[in-house]
Amino acid sequence: MFAALVMVFVNKAVLNSSPDVPLLFLFIQLIIAVLLLHATAAFSARIEIPRLDLHVARKLVPVVTVNIVGLVFNTLCLRDVEASFFQIARGLVLPLTIAVSSTTTQTAPPGRVLVAAGIVATGFFVGIAPEGGLPSAAVPSTLGLFYGVLSALFIAIHSVLVKASLPHCNNSTIQLAYWTNAGSAVIVLPFMLLNREPAKVVAMMADAEWNMKVFVWGSLITGFFGFLLCIAGLLSIKVTSPITHMFSSAARSVIQTLLGVGLFHDVLTINRVVSLVVISSGTMYYTWVKSQEGPPPARPVDLEAIGNGDRHRKEEEVLWQAPEKDSERTD
């Protein structure tokens, strides 16, 4: 929770001071995460850095591409909306995750899952409903909301692709995290250069009003805490129950909103309070519903009877049929 809060507010501070270089800021975070994974692997046998394998890299192109596109929209959304409104702007993560998962598996979600998705969607629309009397700076831009919806959509697609990508990484989430961070840095690099963001930083250095320390320290802090967030997320899923995890996420949303009001003087309205309560309630109800489900029976598949060309595909089908508990959490 602490790592996630630091990430949001330091990101917001940097984007407020340097709004024209979001891709360079993101690129630095990704590189720091990769370097810290290497450093950690040197001292811990539990952190295994994967070998460079072009065959594996090609297999992971979809999940890495979706990840970086989602991160870009996430960053742009945070830049264009208030920190206290950020959770609302991305409020459709759960409904979109359910929709993408159902489309992929070609199965209809249970009624109670649809109720949970409806509650969360209602909270989102309450939060974005126009309100009178707001100062112009507090009114979320249409583009910021658009970025938020796209961020939620790509998070949903990413959660589905992760399940299909883990077998290519020896079912190691650390190896997948390494491939994702390194691959995302490679993908974002040319777009950062095309946007001339390094040149923009050089130009800003000549501006006496630009606070370079915010950008430098913000990049270092978010890179470090982004790495910690990756590790903390894995540990949280490992040692807590889904219900505990979701209550933690709900509490973080409340703290994030209060900090946004206190640190950035964000405007807190009744609509936004109701929206956060409804979104958190729907998400926790969904988690409770999933915790009550028994593990679905896995259909037996005789891998030895399958030709080599189809074996890996069938192994992925078995993974899709395995019980899903912690893997279906949304952040």
mmCIF file of C-alpha atoms in Angstrom:
data_model
loop_
_atom_site.group_PDB
_atom_site.id
_atom_site.type_symbol
_atom_site.label_atom_id
_atom_site.label_comp_id
_atom_site.label_asym_id
_atom_site.label_seq_id
_atom_site.Cartn_x
_atom_site.Cartn_y
_atom_site.Cartn_z
ATOM 1 C CA MET A 1 0.000 0.000 0.000
ATOM 2 C CA PHE A 2 2.814 2.381 0.920
ATOM 3 C CA ALA A 3 4.697 1.670 -2.325
ATOM 4 C CA ALA A 4 1.571 2.244 -4.412
ATOM 5 C CA LEU A 5 0.778 5.537 -2.670
ATOM 6 C CA VAL A 6 4.347 6.773 -3.126
ATOM 7 C CA MET A 7 4.187 5.862 -6.814
ATOM 8 C CA VAL A 8 0.956 7.775 -7.420
ATOM 9 C CA PHE A 9 1.906 10.976 -5.613
ATOM 10 C CA VAL A 10 5.536 11.212 -6.695
ATOM 11 C CA ASN A 11 4.441 10.445 -10.268
ATOM 12 C CA LYS A 12 1.862 13.213 -10.006
ATOM 13 C CA ALA A 13 4.411 15.696 -8.632
ATOM 14 C CA VAL A 14 6.835 14.974 -11.487
ATOM 15 C CA LEU A 15 4.124 15.104 -14.160
ATOM 16 C CA ASN A 16 2.886 18.421 -12.760
ATOM 17 C CA SER A 17 6.387 19.907 -13.022
ATOM 18 C CA SER A 18 7.381 18.212 -16.306
ATOM 19 C CA PRO A 19 4.179 17.468 -18.277
ATOM 20 C CA ASP A 20 5.909 17.362 -21.688
ATOM 21 C CA VAL A 21 8.186 14.363 -21.063
ATOM 22 C CA PRO A 22 5.938 11.510 -19.826
ATOM 23 C CA LEU A 23 7.606 8.845 -21.991
ATOM 24 C CA LEU A 24 11.122 9.730 -20.846
ATOM 25 C CA PHE A 25 9.921 9.646 -17.239
ATOM 26 C CA LEU A 26 8.369 6.209 -17.819
ATOM 27 C CA PHE A 27 11.479 4.950 -19.645
ATOM 28 C CA ILE A 28 13.708 5.882 -16.694
ATOM 29 C CA GLN A 29 11.392 4.016 -14.291
ATOM 30 C CA LEU A 30 11.535 0.874 -16.432
ATOM 31 C CA ILE A 31 15.340 0.946 -16.716
ATOM 32 C CA ILE A 32 15.737 1.400 -12.957
ATOM 33 C CA ALA A 33 13.432 -1.572 -12.332
ATOM 34 C CA VAL A 34 15.515 -3.750 -14.679
ATOM 35 C CA LEU A 35 18.781 -2.688 -13.007
ATOM 36 C CA LEU A 36 17.352 -3.383 -9.534
ATOM 37 C CA LEU A 37 16.195 -6.843 -10.625
ATOM 38 C CA HIS A 38 19.769 -7.571 -11.758
ATOM 39 C CA ALA A 39 21.163 -6.238 -8.476
ATOM 40 C CA THR A 40 18.714 -8.301 -6.431
ATOM 41 C CA ALA A 41 19.476 -11.442 -8.426
ATOM 42 C CA ALA A 42 23.163 -11.039 -7.522
ATOM 43 C CA PHE A 43 22.294 -11.409 -3.816
ATOM 44 C CA SER A 44 19.260 -13.702 -3.882
ATOM 45 C CA ALA A 45 18.837 -17.075 -5.545
ATOM 46 C CA ARG A 46 15.060 -16.530 -5.539
ATOM 47 C CA ILE A 47 15.361 -13.794 -8.161
ATOM 48 C CA GLU A 48 16.205 -15.478 -11.446
ATOM 49 C CA ILE A 49 17.002 -13.307 -14.464
ATOM 50 C CA PRO A 50 15.886 -15.072 -17.660
ATOM 51 C CA ARG A 51 18.337 -15.743 -20.454
ATOM 52 C CA LEU A 52 17.960 -13.711 -23.637
ATOM 53 C CA ASP A 53 15.978 -16.004 -25.913
ATOM 54 C CA LEU A 54 14.534 -14.528 -29.100
ATOM 55 C CA HIS A 55 12.010 -17.357 -29.378
ATOM 56 C CA VAL A 56 10.651 -16.530 -25.911
ATOM 57 C CA ALA A 57 10.809 -12.801 -26.668
ATOM 58 C CA ARG A 58 8.578 -13.271 -29.708
ATOM 59 C CA LYS A 59 6.085 -15.239 -27.625
ATOM 60 C CA LEU A 60 5.941 -12.390 -25.092
ATOM 61 C CA VAL A 61 5.487 -9.547 -27.588
ATOM 62 C CA PRO A 62 1.678 -9.335 -27.028
ATOM 63 C CA VAL A 63 1.834 -9.117 -23.226
ATOM 64 C CA VAL A 64 4.775 -6.680 -23.264
ATOM 65 C CA THR A 65 3.116 -4.453 -25.880
ATOM 66 C CA VAL A 66 -0.185 -4.358 -24.025
ATOM 67 C CA ASN A 67 1.674 -3.624 -20.773
ATOM 68 C CA ILE A 68 3.551 -0.614 -22.100
ATOM 69 C CA VAL A 69 0.506 0.804 -23.898
ATOM 70 C CA GLY A 70 -1.444 0.498 -20.646
ATOM 71 C CA LEU A 71 1.376 2.178 -18.699
ATOM 72 C CA VAL A 72 1.483 5.070 -21.155
ATOM 73 C CA PHE A 73 -2.264 5.680 -20.907
ATOM 74 C CA ASN A 74 -2.028 5.278 -17.126
ATOM 75 C CA THR A 75 0.685 7.962 -16.984
ATOM 76 C CA LEU A 76 -1.212 10.312 -19.294
ATOM 77 C CA CYS A 77 -4.387 9.853 -17.239
ATOM 78 C CA LEU A 78 -2.561 10.703 -14.001
ATOM 79 C CA ARG A 79 -1.052 13.752 -15.691
ATOM 80 C CA ASP A 80 -4.421 15.087 -16.840
ATOM 81 C CA VAL A 81 -6.634 14.407 -13.784
ATOM 82 C CA GLU A 82 -6.342 15.159 -10.087
ATOM 83 C CA ALA A 83 -4.634 12.542 -7.910
ATOM 84 C CA SER A 84 -7.797 12.082 -5.836
ATOM 85 C CA PHE A 85 -9.783 11.485 -9.061
ATOM 86 C CA PHE A 86 -7.299 8.990 -10.517
ATOM 87 C CA GLN A 87 -8.993 5.907 -9.035
ATOM 88 C CA ILE A 88 -12.354 7.029 -10.400
ATOM 89 C CA ALA A 89 -10.960 7.707 -13.876
ATOM 90 C CA ARG A 90 -9.694 4.102 -14.003
ATOM 91 C CA GLY A 91 -12.823 2.771 -12.307
ATOM 92 C CA LEU A 92 -13.839 0.447 -15.147
ATOM 93 C CA VAL A 93 -10.920 -1.963 -14.593
ATOM 94 C CA LEU A 94 -13.083 -4.671 -13.004
ATOM 95 C CA PRO A 95 -16.013 -4.605 -15.488
ATOM 96 C CA LEU A 96 -13.624 -4.551 -18.441
ATOM 97 C CA THR A 97 -11.538 -7.390 -16.965
ATOM 98 C CA ILE A 98 -14.680 -9.504 -16.587
ATOM 99 C CA ALA A 99 -15.754 -8.641 -20.149
ATOM 100 C CA VAL A 100 -12.352 -9.433 -21.681
ATOM 101 C CA SER A 101 -12.035 -12.686 -19.711
ATOM 102 C CA SER A 102 -15.528 -13.798 -20.709
ATOM 103 C CA THR A 103 -14.864 -12.961 -24.355
ATOM 104 C CA THR A 104 -11.583 -14.871 -24.321
ATOM 105 C CA THR A 105 -12.966 -17.974 -22.621
ATOM 106 C CA GLN A 106 -16.311 -17.716 -24.454
ATOM 107 C CA THR A 107 -18.200 -18.249 -21.201
ATOM 108 C CA ALA A 108 -20.875 -16.096 -19.604
ATOM 109 C CA PRO A 109 -19.999 -14.794 -16.130
ATOM 110 C CA PRO A 110 -22.289 -15.801 -13.229
ATOM 111 C CA GLY A 111 -25.099 -13.466 -12.259
ATOM 112 C CA ARG A 112 -23.440 -12.279 -9.048
ATOM 113 C CA VAL A 113 -20.288 -11.386 -10.971
ATOM 114 C CA LEU A 114 -22.397 -9.288 -13.349
ATOM 115 C CA VAL A 115 -23.995 -7.584 -10.339
ATOM 116 C CA ALA A 116 -20.529 -6.709 -9.001
ATOM 117 C CA ALA A 117 -19.491 -5.351 -12.398
ATOM 118 C CA GLY A 118 -22.701 -3.302 -12.551
ATOM 119 C CA ILE A 119 -22.051 -1.816 -9.099
ATOM 120 C CA VAL A 120 -18.510 -0.785 -10.077
ATOM 121 C CA ALA A 121 -19.680 0.676 -13.402
ATOM 122 C CA THR A 122 -22.377 2.650 -11.563
ATOM 123 C CA GLY A 123 -19.731 4.075 -9.245
ATOM 124 C CA PHE A 124 -17.631 5.122 -12.246
ATOM 125 C CA PHE A 125 -20.507 6.975 -13.926
ATOM 126 C CA VAL A 126 -21.468 8.672 -10.654
ATOM 127 C CA GLY A 127 -17.892 9.918 -10.349
ATOM 128 C CA ILE A 128 -17.662 11.351 -13.859
ATOM 129 C CA ALA A 129 -21.127 12.950 -13.837
ATOM 130 C CA PRO A 130 -20.929 16.737 -14.442
ATOM 131 C CA GLU A 131 -21.080 18.836 -11.282
ATOM 132 C CA GLY A 132 -21.792 22.518 -10.966
ATOM 133 C CA GLY A 133 -19.690 24.885 -8.924
ATOM 134 C CA LEU A 134 -16.360 23.145 -9.522
ATOM 135 C CA PRO A 135 -13.331 25.338 -10.257
ATOM 136 C CA SER A 136 -12.107 24.886 -13.819
ATOM 137 C CA ALA A 137 -8.851 23.254 -12.647
ATOM 138 C CA ALA A 138 -10.828 20.541 -10.817
ATOM 139 C CA VAL A 139 -13.030 19.576 -13.783
ATOM 140 C CA PRO A 140 -11.605 16.371 -15.308
ATOM 141 C CA SER A 141 -10.842 16.782 -18.982
ATOM 142 C CA THR A 142 -12.536 14.565 -21.531
ATOM 143 C CA LEU A 143 -9.105 13.480 -22.756
ATOM 144 C CA GLY A 144 -8.033 12.544 -19.216
ATOM 145 C CA LEU A 145 -11.147 10.377 -18.794
ATOM 146 C CA PHE A 146 -10.506 8.820 -22.210
ATOM 147 C CA TYR A 147 -6.971 7.933 -21.119
ATOM 148 C CA GLY A 148 -8.404 6.442 -17.926
ATOM 149 C CA VAL A 149 -10.827 4.187 -19.798
ATOM 150 C CA LEU A 150 -8.096 3.069 -22.195
ATOM 151 C CA SER A 151 -5.780 2.405 -19.244
ATOM 152 C CA ALA A 152 -8.471 0.245 -17.620
ATOM 153 C CA LEU A 153 -9.040 -1.625 -20.890
ATOM 154 C CA PHE A 154 -5.366 -2.446 -21.378
ATOM 155 C CA ILE A 155 -5.027 -3.484 -17.722
ATOM 156 C CA ALA A 156 -7.918 -5.893 -18.332
ATOM 157 C CA ILE A 157 -6.337 -7.304 -21.506
ATOM 158 C CA HIS A 158 -2.967 -7.567 -19.744
ATOM 159 C CA SER A 159 -4.459 -9.604 -16.882
ATOM 160 C CA VAL A 160 -5.713 -12.148 -19.413
ATOM 161 C CA LEU A 161 -2.475 -12.255 -21.427
ATOM 162 C CA VAL A 162 -0.391 -12.816 -18.281
ATOM 163 C CA LYS A 163 -2.070 -16.185 -17.763
ATOM 164 C CA ALA A 164 -1.138 -17.305 -21.264
ATOM 165 C CA SER A 165 2.387 -15.856 -21.024
ATOM 166 C CA LEU A 166 3.578 -17.410 -17.752
ATOM 167 C CA PRO A 167 4.312 -20.839 -19.319
ATOM 168 C CA HIS A 168 6.871 -19.130 -21.591
ATOM 169 C CA CYS A 169 8.673 -17.886 -18.436
ATOM 170 C CA ASN A 170 8.783 -21.214 -16.590
ATOM 171 C CA ASN A 171 5.676 -20.025 -14.700
ATOM 172 C CA SER A 172 7.907 -17.501 -12.912
ATOM 173 C CA THR A 173 6.277 -14.130 -12.221
ATOM 174 C CA ILE A 174 9.717 -12.604 -11.565
ATOM 175 C CA GLN A 175 10.969 -13.671 -14.989
ATOM 176 C CA LEU A 176 7.804 -12.325 -16.596
ATOM 177 C CA ALA A 177 8.262 -9.044 -14.683
ATOM 178 C CA TYR A 178 11.821 -8.819 -16.013
ATOM 179 C CA TRP A 179 10.776 -9.468 -19.608
ATOM 180 C CA THR A 180 7.911 -6.982 -19.241
ATOM 181 C CA ASN A 181 10.062 -4.154 -17.864
ATOM 182 C CA ALA A 182 12.949 -4.703 -20.274
ATOM 183 C CA GLY A 183 10.680 -5.199 -23.285
ATOM 184 C CA SER A 184 8.552 -2.181 -22.405
ATOM 185 C CA ALA A 185 11.685 -0.015 -22.204
ATOM 186 C CA VAL A 186 12.734 -1.183 -25.685
ATOM 187 C CA ILE A 187 9.282 -0.453 -27.131
ATOM 188 C CA VAL A 188 8.878 2.996 -25.556
ATOM 189 C CA LEU A 189 12.411 4.167 -26.509
ATOM 190 C CA PRO A 190 11.757 5.023 -30.200
ATOM 191 C CA PHE A 191 8.495 6.836 -29.387
ATOM 192 C CA MET A 192 10.298 8.832 -26.699
ATOM 193 C CA LEU A 193 12.953 9.835 -29.243
ATOM 194 C CA LEU A 194 10.360 10.649 -31.933
ATOM 195 C CA ASN A 195 8.628 12.918 -29.419
ATOM 196 C CA ARG A 196 12.026 14.612 -28.872
ATOM 197 C CA GLU A 197 11.660 14.315 -25.118
ATOM 198 C CA PRO A 198 15.416 14.268 -24.341
ATOM 199 C CA ALA A 199 15.738 17.544 -26.258
ATOM 200 C CA LYS A 200 12.784 18.945 -24.315
ATOM 201 C CA VAL A 201 14.561 18.151 -21.034
ATOM 202 C CA VAL A 202 17.675 19.982 -22.288
ATOM 203 C CA ALA A 203 15.484 22.971 -23.191
ATOM 204 C CA MET A 204 13.807 22.905 -19.780
ATOM 205 C CA MET A 205 17.217 22.940 -18.075
ATOM 206 C CA ALA A 206 17.720 26.426 -19.512
ATOM 207 C CA ASP A 207 14.445 27.575 -17.928
ATOM 208 C CA ALA A 208 15.104 29.055 -14.500
ATOM 209 C CA GLU A 209 11.527 28.255 -13.407
ATOM 210 C CA TRP A 210 11.884 24.511 -14.001
ATOM 211 C CA ASN A 211 12.679 22.519 -10.875
ATOM 212 C CA MET A 212 15.100 19.896 -12.132
ATOM 213 C CA LYS A 213 15.410 18.298 -8.683
ATOM 214 C CA VAL A 214 11.755 17.242 -8.770
ATOM 215 C CA PHE A 215 12.288 15.415 -12.062
ATOM 216 C CA VAL A 216 15.580 13.744 -11.079
ATOM 217 C CA TRP A 217 14.570 12.694 -7.570
ATOM 218 C CA GLY A 218 11.070 11.787 -8.735
ATOM 219 C CA SER A 219 12.485 9.497 -11.430
ATOM 220 C CA LEU A 220 14.799 7.759 -8.960
ATOM 221 C CA ILE A 221 12.121 7.370 -6.271
ATOM 222 C CA THR A 222 9.429 6.065 -8.625
ATOM 223 C CA GLY A 223 11.901 3.683 -10.273
ATOM 224 C CA PHE A 224 12.840 2.260 -6.866
ATOM 225 C CA PHE A 225 9.287 2.089 -5.550
ATOM 226 C CA GLY A 226 8.036 0.651 -8.843
ATOM 227 C CA PHE A 227 10.455 -2.224 -8.272
ATOM 228 C CA LEU A 228 9.253 -2.561 -4.663
ATOM 229 C CA LEU A 229 5.642 -2.504 -5.853
ATOM 230 C CA CYS A 230 6.325 -5.456 -8.139
ATOM 231 C CA ILE A 231 7.816 -7.463 -5.258
ATOM 232 C CA ALA A 232 5.180 -6.298 -2.754
ATOM 233 C CA GLY A 233 2.371 -7.269 -5.095
ATOM 234 C CA LEU A 234 3.713 -10.801 -5.431
ATOM 235 C CA LEU A 235 4.192 -11.124 -1.662
ATOM 236 C CA SER A 236 0.731 -9.724 -0.956
ATOM 237 C CA ILE A 237 -0.888 -12.273 -3.252
ATOM 238 C CA LYS A 238 1.195 -15.048 -1.689
ATOM 239 C CA VAL A 239 0.613 -14.378 2.023
ATOM 240 C CA THR A 240 -2.844 -12.766 2.191
ATOM 241 C CA SER A 241 -6.330 -13.887 1.293
ATOM 242 C CA PRO A 242 -8.165 -12.267 -1.639
ATOM 243 C CA ILE A 243 -10.569 -10.545 0.765
ATOM 244 C CA THR A 244 -7.718 -9.069 2.817
ATOM 245 C CA HIS A 245 -5.999 -7.936 -0.359
ATOM 246 C CA MET A 246 -9.106 -6.144 -1.603
ATOM 247 C CA PHE A 247 -9.768 -4.470 1.755
ATOM 248 C CA SER A 248 -6.172 -3.231 1.588
ATOM 249 C CA SER A 249 -6.801 -1.834 -1.890
ATOM 250 C CA ALA A 250 -10.021 -0.163 -0.742
ATOM 251 C CA ALA A 251 -8.237 1.427 2.217
ATOM 252 C CA ARG A 252 -5.512 2.646 -0.122
ATOM 253 C CA SER A 253 -8.115 4.360 -2.317
ATOM 254 C CA VAL A 254 -9.446 6.257 0.695
ATOM 255 C CA ILE A 255 -5.949 7.279 1.831
ATOM 256 C CA GLN A 256 -5.033 8.276 -1.726
ATOM 257 C CA THR A 257 -8.083 10.520 -1.956
ATOM 258 C CA LEU A 258 -7.356 12.211 1.380
ATOM 259 C CA LEU A 259 -3.692 12.715 0.482
ATOM 260 C CA GLY A 260 -4.697 14.194 -2.867
ATOM 261 C CA VAL A 261 -6.851 16.740 -1.058
ATOM 262 C CA GLY A 262 -4.122 17.504 1.487
ATOM 263 C CA LEU A 263 -1.041 17.550 -0.757
ATOM 264 C CA PHE A 264 -2.390 18.885 -4.051
ATOM 265 C CA HIS A 265 -5.498 20.696 -2.734
ATOM 266 C CA ASP A 266 -7.754 18.524 -4.891
ATOM 267 C CA VAL A 267 -11.475 19.202 -4.734
ATOM 268 C CA LEU A 268 -13.498 16.518 -2.943
ATOM 269 C CA THR A 269 -17.184 16.472 -3.854
ATOM 270 C CA ILE A 270 -20.109 14.350 -2.709
ATOM 271 C CA ASN A 271 -20.242 12.677 -6.126
ATOM 272 C CA ARG A 272 -16.588 11.657 -5.875
ATOM 273 C CA VAL A 273 -16.972 10.316 -2.350
ATOM 274 C CA VAL A 274 -20.037 8.290 -3.351
ATOM 275 C CA SER A 275 -18.230 7.076 -6.472
ATOM 276 C CA LEU A 276 -15.220 5.779 -4.518
ATOM 277 C CA VAL A 277 -17.469 4.067 -1.958
ATOM 278 C CA VAL A 278 -19.543 2.373 -4.672
ATOM 279 C CA ILE A 279 -16.509 1.278 -6.722
ATOM 280 C CA SER A 280 -14.776 -0.132 -3.631
ATOM 281 C CA SER A 281 -17.959 -1.883 -2.474
ATOM 282 C CA GLY A 282 -18.510 -3.486 -5.880
ATOM 283 C CA THR A 283 -14.887 -4.633 -6.065
ATOM 284 C CA MET A 284 -15.002 -6.164 -2.576
ATOM 285 C CA TYR A 285 -18.318 -7.848 -3.364
ATOM 286 C CA TYR A 286 -16.763 -9.360 -6.495
ATOM 287 C CA THR A 287 -13.824 -10.648 -4.444
ATOM 288 C CA TRP A 288 -16.198 -12.189 -1.909
ATOM 289 C CA VAL A 289 -18.196 -13.849 -4.711
ATOM 290 C CA LYS A 290 -15.042 -15.347 -6.221
ATOM 291 C CA SER A 291 -13.871 -16.551 -2.791
ATOM 292 C CA GLN A 292 -17.136 -18.479 -2.381
ATOM 293 C CA GLU A 293 -16.748 -20.357 -5.646
ATOM 294 C CA GLY A 294 -15.408 -23.882 -5.568
ATOM 295 C CA PRO A 295 -12.573 -24.815 -7.926
ATOM 296 C CA PRO A 296 -13.954 -25.772 -11.328
ATOM 297 C CA PRO A 297 -13.199 -29.317 -12.467
ATOM 298 C CA ALA A 298 -10.335 -29.466 -14.920
ATOM 299 C CA ARG A 299 -10.946 -31.502 -18.026
ATOM 300 C CA PRO A 300 -8.312 -34.223 -18.377
ATOM 301 C CA VAL A 301 -6.016 -33.781 -21.327
ATOM 302 C CA ASP A 302 -3.655 -36.520 -22.448
ATOM 303 C CA LEU A 303 -0.553 -34.505 -23.370
ATOM 304 C CA GLU A 304 1.370 -37.618 -24.410
ATOM 305 C CA ALA A 305 -1.227 -38.316 -27.090
ATOM 306 C CA ILE A 306 -0.887 -34.864 -28.588
ATOM 307 C CA GLY A 307 1.643 -34.053 -31.286
ATOM 308 C CA ASN A 308 4.540 -31.749 -30.453
ATOM 309 C CA GLY A 309 3.058 -28.965 -32.542
ATOM 310 C CA ASP A 310 -0.105 -28.775 -30.393
ATOM 311 C CA ARG A 311 1.314 -29.737 -26.980
ATOM 312 C CA HIS A 312 2.168 -26.236 -25.817
ATOM 313 C CA ARG A 313 -1.232 -24.923 -26.879
ATOM 314 C CA LYS A 314 -2.966 -27.694 -24.908
ATOM 315 C CA GLU A 315 -0.823 -26.990 -21.859
ATOM 316 C CA GLU A 316 -2.059 -23.394 -22.005
ATOM 317 C CA GLU A 317 -5.646 -24.662 -22.190
ATOM 318 C CA VAL A 318 -5.071 -26.671 -19.012
ATOM 319 C CA LEU A 319 -3.759 -23.515 -17.340
ATOM 320 C CA TRP A 320 -6.900 -21.655 -18.348
ATOM 321 C CA GLN A 321 -9.023 -24.415 -16.799
ATOM 322 C CA ALA A 322 -7.133 -24.322 -13.486
ATOM 323 C CA PRO A 323 -8.816 -22.740 -10.420
ATOM 324 C CA GLU A 324 -8.527 -18.974 -10.418
ATOM 325 C CA LYS A 325 -8.412 -17.142 -7.107
ATOM 326 C CA ASP A 326 -5.619 -14.679 -6.528
ATOM 327 C CA SER A 327 -4.852 -14.308 -10.229
ATOM 328 C CA GLU A 328 -8.185 -12.578 -10.853
ATOM 329 C CA ARG A 329 -7.552 -9.699 -8.491
ATOM 330 C CA THR A 330 -7.654 -6.257 -9.988
ATOM 331 C CA ASP A 331 -5.596 -3.344 -8.737
#
